[in-house]
Amino acid sequence: MDRMDPILIFKALSNETRLRILSWLKEPEKHFPVHEGGDGLSLGVCVSHIQEKAGLSQSTVSHYLLLLQRAGLVEAARRGQWTYYRRNERTLRELAAFIGEQV
Amino acid sequence: MDRMDPILIFKALSNETRLRILSWLKEPEKHFPVHEGGDGLSLGVCVSHIQEKAGLSQSTVSHYLLLLQRAGLVEAARRGQWTYYRRNERTLRELAAFIGEQV
DNA sequence: TTGACCTATCGAGGTTTTTCGATACAATGG
DNA sequence: CCATTGTATCGAAAAACCTCGATAGGTCAA
């Protein structure tokens, strides 16, 4: 039940690519090919698909996804050699509430 | 009618002090003494009051306020030797909408 | 076991942010 | 005009961030 850290979240969102990744993950089927492994796209999208679309190096994208994860904006699921990332809608709702009430 | 720049906004919010300034300005009368000049607090709060509460150097706070202003999160009003800063609620509403819809 | 593949981590460069003190600019009061 | 006060800008040092290539670790197929 770890509490939301607004600074970490805002830092994660302070980058064009990370913002785009997050919005791509809103409708994965619209932006990524279906992956053979994970049940459709419910698990999320694997790093290589995200990397390809982002057009940055593999290490950078992996790092970005870690930042998004530490901010609680995405969740990761390891399946075999793949790591699937998907949005964490709860944090995004909390963020909207935070902006409406605290900021 | 300059359009909101989410990156600029998120960068401005990625700092504890700037976040606190913004929240202080939500209820100025609760956090700042009334200033002799500006009509009550409708104009906003002057830099020195904000600086005192923030506990950082004058130049840093002035810089922070400029960052918040460039992000459209606050507005400035010059009156004599004072500059009063107040929140720009419109941008904050737009930000909440952006998070709900785009992110 | 070996090789291929996916992802994470390391190390490093260049850039940006943070924060300060010093200084410049503007307005006010003698 | 001068001194004072409030604010903005400049220049600089330290820290953090961005991004890469290289490499390490885990997994699968042959």
mmCIF file with all atom_site columns, N, CA and C (backbone and C1' of nucleotides) in Angstrom, chain C residues 1-17:
data_model
loop_
_atom_site.group_PDB
_atom_site.id
_atom_site.type_symbol
_atom_site.label_atom_id
_atom_site.label_alt_id
_atom_site.label_comp_id
_atom_site.label_asym_id
_atom_site.label_entity_id
_atom_site.label_seq_id
_atom_site.pdbx_PDB_ins_code
_atom_site.Cartn_x
_atom_site.Cartn_y
_atom_site.Cartn_z
_atom_site.occupancy
_atom_site.B_iso_or_equiv
_atom_site.pdbx_formal_charge
_atom_site.auth_seq_id
_atom_site.auth_comp_id
_atom_site.auth_asym_id
_atom_site.auth_atom_id
_atom_site.pdbx_PDB_model_num
ATOM 1   P P     . DT C 1 1  ? 26.369 -27.805 -18.628 1.00 0.00 ? 1  DT C P     1
ATOM 2   O "O5'" . DT C 1 1  ? 26.994 -27.580 -20.057 1.00 0.00 ? 1  DT C "O5'" 1
ATOM 3   C "C5'" . DT C 1 1  ? 27.891 -28.555 -20.603 1.00 0.00 ? 1  DT C "C5'" 1
ATOM 4   C "C4'" . DT C 1 1  ? 28.057 -28.171 -22.036 1.00 0.00 ? 1  DT C "C4'" 1
ATOM 5   C "C3'" . DT C 1 1  ? 28.428 -26.707 -22.212 1.00 0.00 ? 1  DT C "C3'" 1
ATOM 6   O "O3'" . DT C 1 1  ? 29.237 -26.563 -23.383 1.00 0.00 ? 1  DT C "O3'" 1
ATOM 7   C "C1'" . DT C 1 1  ? 26.323 -27.121 -23.202 1.00 0.00 ? 1  DT C "C1'" 1
ATOM 8   P P     . DT C 1 2  ? 30.130 -25.343 -23.704 1.00 0.00 ? 2  DT C P     1
ATOM 9   O "O5'" . DT C 1 2  ? 29.428 -24.723 -24.985 1.00 0.00 ? 2  DT C "O5'" 1
ATOM 10  C "C5'" . DT C 1 2  ? 28.963 -25.602 -26.016 1.00 0.00 ? 2  DT C "C5'" 1
ATOM 11  C "C4'" . DT C 1 2  ? 28.076 -24.816 -26.960 1.00 0.00 ? 2  DT C "C4'" 1
ATOM 12  C "C3'" . DT C 1 2  ? 28.384 -23.318 -27.026 1.00 0.00 ? 2  DT C "C3'" 1
ATOM 13  O "O3'" . DT C 1 2  ? 28.508 -22.933 -28.380 1.00 0.00 ? 2  DT C "O3'" 1
ATOM 14  C "C1'" . DT C 1 2  ? 26.096 -23.652 -26.539 1.00 0.00 ? 2  DT C "C1'" 1
ATOM 15  P P     . DG C 1 3  ? 28.982 -21.490 -28.826 1.00 0.00 ? 3  DG C P     1
ATOM 16  O "O5'" . DG C 1 3  ? 27.650 -20.844 -29.406 1.00 0.00 ? 3  DG C "O5'" 1
ATOM 17  C "C5'" . DG C 1 3  ? 26.840 -21.626 -30.296 1.00 0.00 ? 3  DG C "C5'" 1
ATOM 18  C "C4'" . DG C 1 3  ? 25.506 -20.943 -30.473 1.00 0.00 ? 3  DG C "C4'" 1
ATOM 19  C "C3'" . DG C 1 3  ? 25.603 -19.424 -30.648 1.00 0.00 ? 3  DG C "C3'" 1
ATOM 20  O "O3'" . DG C 1 3  ? 24.779 -19.053 -31.749 1.00 0.00 ? 3  DG C "O3'" 1
ATOM 21  C "C1'" . DG C 1 3  ? 24.158 -19.930 -28.827 1.00 0.00 ? 3  DG C "C1'" 1
ATOM 22  P P     . DA C 1 4  ? 24.707 -17.570 -32.296 1.00 0.00 ? 4  DA C P     1
ATOM 23  O "O5'" . DA C 1 4  ? 23.219 -17.155 -31.888 1.00 0.00 ? 4  DA C "O5'" 1
ATOM 24  C "C5'" . DA C 1 4  ? 22.141 -18.008 -32.255 1.00 0.00 ? 4  DA C "C5'" 1
ATOM 25  C "C4'" . DA C 1 4  ? 20.863 -17.479 -31.627 1.00 0.00 ? 4  DA C "C4'" 1
ATOM 26  C "C3'" . DA C 1 4  ? 20.702 -15.964 -31.749 1.00 0.00 ? 4  DA C "C3'" 1
ATOM 27  O "O3'" . DA C 1 4  ? 19.364 -15.680 -32.130 1.00 0.00 ? 4  DA C "O3'" 1
ATOM 28  C "C1'" . DA C 1 4  ? 20.567 -16.610 -29.480 1.00 0.00 ? 4  DA C "C1'" 1
ATOM 29  P P     . DC C 1 5  ? 18.926 -14.191 -32.486 1.00 0.00 ? 5  DC C P     1
ATOM 30  O "O5'" . DC C 1 5  ? 18.040 -13.785 -31.212 1.00 0.00 ? 5  DC C "O5'" 1
ATOM 31  C "C5'" . DC C 1 5  ? 16.991 -14.642 -30.799 1.00 0.00 ? 5  DC C "C5'" 1
ATOM 32  C "C4'" . DC C 1 5  ? 16.498 -14.211 -29.441 1.00 0.00 ? 5  DC C "C4'" 1
ATOM 33  C "C3'" . DC C 1 5  ? 16.278 -12.696 -29.312 1.00 0.00 ? 5  DC C "C3'" 1
ATOM 34  O "O3'" . DC C 1 5  ? 14.966 -12.484 -28.838 1.00 0.00 ? 5  DC C "O3'" 1
ATOM 35  C "C1'" . DC C 1 5  ? 17.489 -13.539 -27.473 1.00 0.00 ? 5  DC C "C1'" 1
ATOM 36  P P     . DC C 1 6  ? 14.268 -11.055 -29.029 1.00 0.00 ? 6  DC C P     1
ATOM 37  O "O5'" . DC C 1 6  ? 14.064 -10.625 -27.511 1.00 0.00 ? 6  DC C "O5'" 1
ATOM 38  C "C5'" . DC C 1 6  ? 13.231 -11.409 -26.665 1.00 0.00 ? 6  DC C "C5'" 1
ATOM 39  C "C4'" . DC C 1 6  ? 13.464 -10.978 -25.243 1.00 0.00 ? 6  DC C "C4'" 1
ATOM 40  C "C3'" . DC C 1 6  ? 13.342 -9.469  -25.018 1.00 0.00 ? 6  DC C "C3'" 1
ATOM 41  O "O3'" . DC C 1 6  ? 12.330 -9.238  -24.056 1.00 0.00 ? 6  DC C "O3'" 1
ATOM 42  C "C1'" . DC C 1 6  ? 15.306 -10.347 -24.002 1.00 0.00 ? 6  DC C "C1'" 1
ATOM 43  P P     . DT C 1 7  ? 11.859 -7.782  -23.661 1.00 0.00 ? 7  DT C P     1
ATOM 44  O "O5'" . DT C 1 7  ? 12.863 -7.487  -22.461 1.00 0.00 ? 7  DT C "O5'" 1
ATOM 45  C "C5'" . DT C 1 7  ? 12.712 -8.234  -21.261 1.00 0.00 ? 7  DT C "C5'" 1
ATOM 46  C "C4'" . DT C 1 7  ? 13.813 -7.892  -20.283 1.00 0.00 ? 7  DT C "C4'" 1
ATOM 47  C "C3'" . DT C 1 7  ? 13.882 -6.426  -19.857 1.00 0.00 ? 7  DT C "C3'" 1
ATOM 48  O "O3'" . DT C 1 7  ? 13.590 -6.385  -18.477 1.00 0.00 ? 7  DT C "O3'" 1
ATOM 49  C "C1'" . DT C 1 7  ? 16.042 -7.323  -20.297 1.00 0.00 ? 7  DT C "C1'" 1
ATOM 50  P P     . DA C 1 8  ? 13.655 -5.048  -17.652 1.00 0.00 ? 8  DA C P     1
ATOM 51  O "O5'" . DA C 1 8  ? 15.122 -5.093  -17.012 1.00 0.00 ? 8  DA C "O5'" 1
ATOM 52  C "C5'" . DA C 1 8  ? 15.482 -6.205  -16.210 1.00 0.00 ? 8  DA C "C5'" 1
ATOM 53  C "C4'" . DA C 1 8  ? 16.863 -6.011  -15.616 1.00 0.00 ? 8  DA C "C4'" 1
ATOM 54  C "C3'" . DA C 1 8  ? 17.094 -4.674  -14.931 1.00 0.00 ? 8  DA C "C3'" 1
ATOM 55  O "O3'" . DA C 1 8  ? 17.744 -4.926  -13.699 1.00 0.00 ? 8  DA C "O3'" 1
ATOM 56  C "C1'" . DA C 1 8  ? 18.736 -5.003  -16.607 1.00 0.00 ? 8  DA C "C1'" 1
ATOM 57  P P     . DT C 1 9  ? 18.106 -3.758  -12.719 1.00 0.00 ? 9  DT C P     1
ATOM 58  O "O5'" . DT C 1 9  ? 19.658 -3.496  -13.014 1.00 0.00 ? 9  DT C "O5'" 1
ATOM 59  C "C5'" . DT C 1 9  ? 20.569 -4.574  -12.854 1.00 0.00 ? 9  DT C "C5'" 1
ATOM 60  C "C4'" . DT C 1 9  ? 21.950 -4.122  -13.293 1.00 0.00 ? 9  DT C "C4'" 1
ATOM 61  C "C3'" . DT C 1 9  ? 22.436 -2.809  -12.671 1.00 0.00 ? 9  DT C "C3'" 1
ATOM 62  O "O3'" . DT C 1 9  ? 23.701 -3.061  -12.095 1.00 0.00 ? 9  DT C "O3'" 1
ATOM 63  C "C1'" . DT C 1 9  ? 22.770 -2.815  -14.992 1.00 0.00 ? 9  DT C "C1'" 1
ATOM 64  P P     . DC C 1 10 ? 24.421 -1.916  -11.246 1.00 0.00 ? 10 DC C P     1
ATOM 65  O "O5'" . DC C 1 10 ? 25.665 -1.543  -12.186 1.00 0.00 ? 10 DC C "O5'" 1
ATOM 66  C "C5'" . DC C 1 10 ? 26.324 -2.582  -12.898 1.00 0.00 ? 10 DC C "C5'" 1
ATOM 67  C "C4'" . DC C 1 10 ? 27.471 -2.007  -13.720 1.00 0.00 ? 10 DC C "C4'" 1
ATOM 68  C "C3'" . DC C 1 10 ? 28.059 -0.726  -13.150 1.00 0.00 ? 10 DC C "C3'" 1
ATOM 69  O "O3'" . DC C 1 10 ? 29.469 -0.780  -13.284 1.00 0.00 ? 10 DC C "O3'" 1
ATOM 70  C "C1'" . DC C 1 10 ? 27.278 -0.344  -15.346 1.00 0.00 ? 10 DC C "C1'" 1
ATOM 71  P P     . DG C 1 11 ? 30.384 0.263   -12.546 1.00 0.00 ? 11 DG C P     1
ATOM 72  O "O5'" . DG C 1 11 ? 30.901 1.186   -13.742 1.00 0.00 ? 11 DG C "O5'" 1
ATOM 73  C "C5'" . DG C 1 11 ? 31.282 0.590   -14.973 1.00 0.00 ? 11 DG C "C5'" 1
ATOM 74  C "C4'" . DG C 1 11 ? 31.664 1.662   -15.969 1.00 0.00 ? 11 DG C "C4'" 1
ATOM 75  C "C3'" . DG C 1 11 ? 32.149 2.960   -15.338 1.00 0.00 ? 11 DG C "C3'" 1
ATOM 76  O "O3'" . DG C 1 11 ? 33.211 3.452   -16.151 1.00 0.00 ? 11 DG C "O3'" 1
ATOM 77  C "C1'" . DG C 1 11 ? 30.228 3.389   -16.643 1.00 0.00 ? 11 DG C "C1'" 1
ATOM 78  P P     . DA C 1 12 ? 33.900 4.846   -15.843 1.00 0.00 ? 12 DA C P     1
ATOM 79  O "O5'" . DA C 1 12 ? 33.261 5.777   -16.968 1.00 0.00 ? 12 DA C "O5'" 1
ATOM 80  C "C5'" . DA C 1 12 ? 33.261 5.312   -18.312 1.00 0.00 ? 12 DA C "C5'" 1
ATOM 81  C "C4'" . DA C 1 12 ? 32.639 6.354   -19.212 1.00 0.00 ? 12 DA C "C4'" 1
ATOM 82  C "C3'" . DA C 1 12 ? 32.999 7.792   -18.842 1.00 0.00 ? 12 DA C "C3'" 1
ATOM 83  O "O3'" . DA C 1 12 ? 33.272 8.530   -20.010 1.00 0.00 ? 12 DA C "O3'" 1
ATOM 84  C "C1'" . DA C 1 12 ? 30.663 7.554   -18.923 1.00 0.00 ? 12 DA C "C1'" 1
ATOM 85  P P     . DG C 1 13 ? 34.162 9.836   -19.959 1.00 0.00 ? 13 DG C P     1
ATOM 86  O "O5'" . DG C 1 13 ? 33.266 10.915  -20.731 1.00 0.00 ? 13 DG C "O5'" 1
ATOM 87  C "C5'" . DG C 1 13 ? 33.279 10.975  -22.151 1.00 0.00 ? 13 DG C "C5'" 1
ATOM 88  C "C4'" . DG C 1 13 ? 32.034 11.717  -22.584 1.00 0.00 ? 13 DG C "C4'" 1
ATOM 89  C "C3'" . DG C 1 13 ? 31.882 13.088  -21.944 1.00 0.00 ? 13 DG C "C3'" 1
ATOM 90  O "O3'" . DG C 1 13 ? 32.514 14.159  -22.643 1.00 0.00 ? 13 DG C "O3'" 1
ATOM 91  C "C1'" . DG C 1 13 ? 29.865 11.847  -21.727 1.00 0.00 ? 13 DG C "C1'" 1
ATOM 92  P P     . DG C 1 14 ? 31.971 14.894  -23.874 1.00 0.00 ? 14 DG C P     1
ATOM 93  O "O5'" . DG C 1 14 ? 30.440 15.233  -23.578 1.00 0.00 ? 14 DG C "O5'" 1
ATOM 94  C "C5'" . DG C 1 14 ? 29.511 15.058  -24.670 1.00 0.00 ? 14 DG C "C5'" 1
ATOM 95  C "C4'" . DG C 1 14 ? 28.142 15.522  -24.254 1.00 0.00 ? 14 DG C "C4'" 1
ATOM 96  C "C3'" . DG C 1 14 ? 28.041 17.031  -24.005 1.00 0.00 ? 14 DG C "C3'" 1
ATOM 97  O "O3'" . DG C 1 14 ? 26.953 17.531  -24.784 1.00 0.00 ? 14 DG C "O3'" 1
ATOM 98  C "C1'" . DG C 1 14 ? 27.133 15.822  -22.181 1.00 0.00 ? 14 DG C "C1'" 1
ATOM 99  P P     . DT C 1 15 ? 26.555 19.090  -24.718 1.00 0.00 ? 15 DT C P     1
ATOM 100 O "O5'" . DT C 1 15 ? 25.304 19.127  -23.753 1.00 0.00 ? 15 DT C "O5'" 1
ATOM 101 C "C5'" . DT C 1 15 ? 24.170 18.332  -24.084 1.00 0.00 ? 15 DT C "C5'" 1
ATOM 102 C "C4'" . DT C 1 15 ? 23.176 18.406  -22.945 1.00 0.00 ? 15 DT C "C4'" 1
ATOM 103 C "C3'" . DT C 1 15 ? 22.732 19.826  -22.588 1.00 0.00 ? 15 DT C "C3'" 1
ATOM 104 O "O3'" . DT C 1 15 ? 21.325 19.841  -22.686 1.00 0.00 ? 15 DT C "O3'" 1
ATOM 105 C "C1'" . DT C 1 15 ? 23.316 18.588  -20.656 1.00 0.00 ? 15 DT C "C1'" 1
ATOM 106 P P     . DT C 1 16 ? 20.488 21.213  -22.557 1.00 0.00 ? 16 DT C P     1
ATOM 107 O "O5'" . DT C 1 16 ? 19.934 21.131  -21.057 1.00 0.00 ? 16 DT C "O5'" 1
ATOM 108 C "C5'" . DT C 1 16 ? 19.148 20.002  -20.701 1.00 0.00 ? 16 DT C "C5'" 1
ATOM 109 C "C4'" . DT C 1 16 ? 18.931 19.988  -19.209 1.00 0.00 ? 16 DT C "C4'" 1
ATOM 110 C "C3'" . DT C 1 16 ? 18.338 21.290  -18.635 1.00 0.00 ? 16 DT C "C3'" 1
ATOM 111 O "O3'" . DT C 1 16 ? 17.129 20.914  -18.000 1.00 0.00 ? 16 DT C "O3'" 1
ATOM 112 C "C1'" . DT C 1 16 ? 20.142 20.498  -17.315 1.00 0.00 ? 16 DT C "C1'" 1
ATOM 113 P P     . DT C 1 17 ? 16.198 21.960  -17.240 1.00 0.00 ? 17 DT C P     1
ATOM 114 O "O5'" . DT C 1 17 ? 16.681 21.759  -15.713 1.00 0.00 ? 17 DT C "O5'" 1
ATOM 115 C "C5'" . DT C 1 17 ? 16.560 20.468  -15.141 1.00 0.00 ? 17 DT C "C5'" 1
ATOM 116 C "C4'" . DT C 1 17 ? 17.019 20.502  -13.699 1.00 0.00 ? 17 DT C "C4'" 1
ATOM 117 C "C3'" . DT C 1 17 ? 16.401 21.613  -12.844 1.00 0.00 ? 17 DT C "C3'" 1
ATOM 118 O "O3'" . DT C 1 17 ? 15.968 21.004  -11.645 1.00 0.00 ? 17 DT C "O3'" 1
ATOM 119 C "C1'" . DT C 1 17 ? 18.743 21.644  -12.643 1.00 0.00 ? 17 DT C "C1'" 1
#
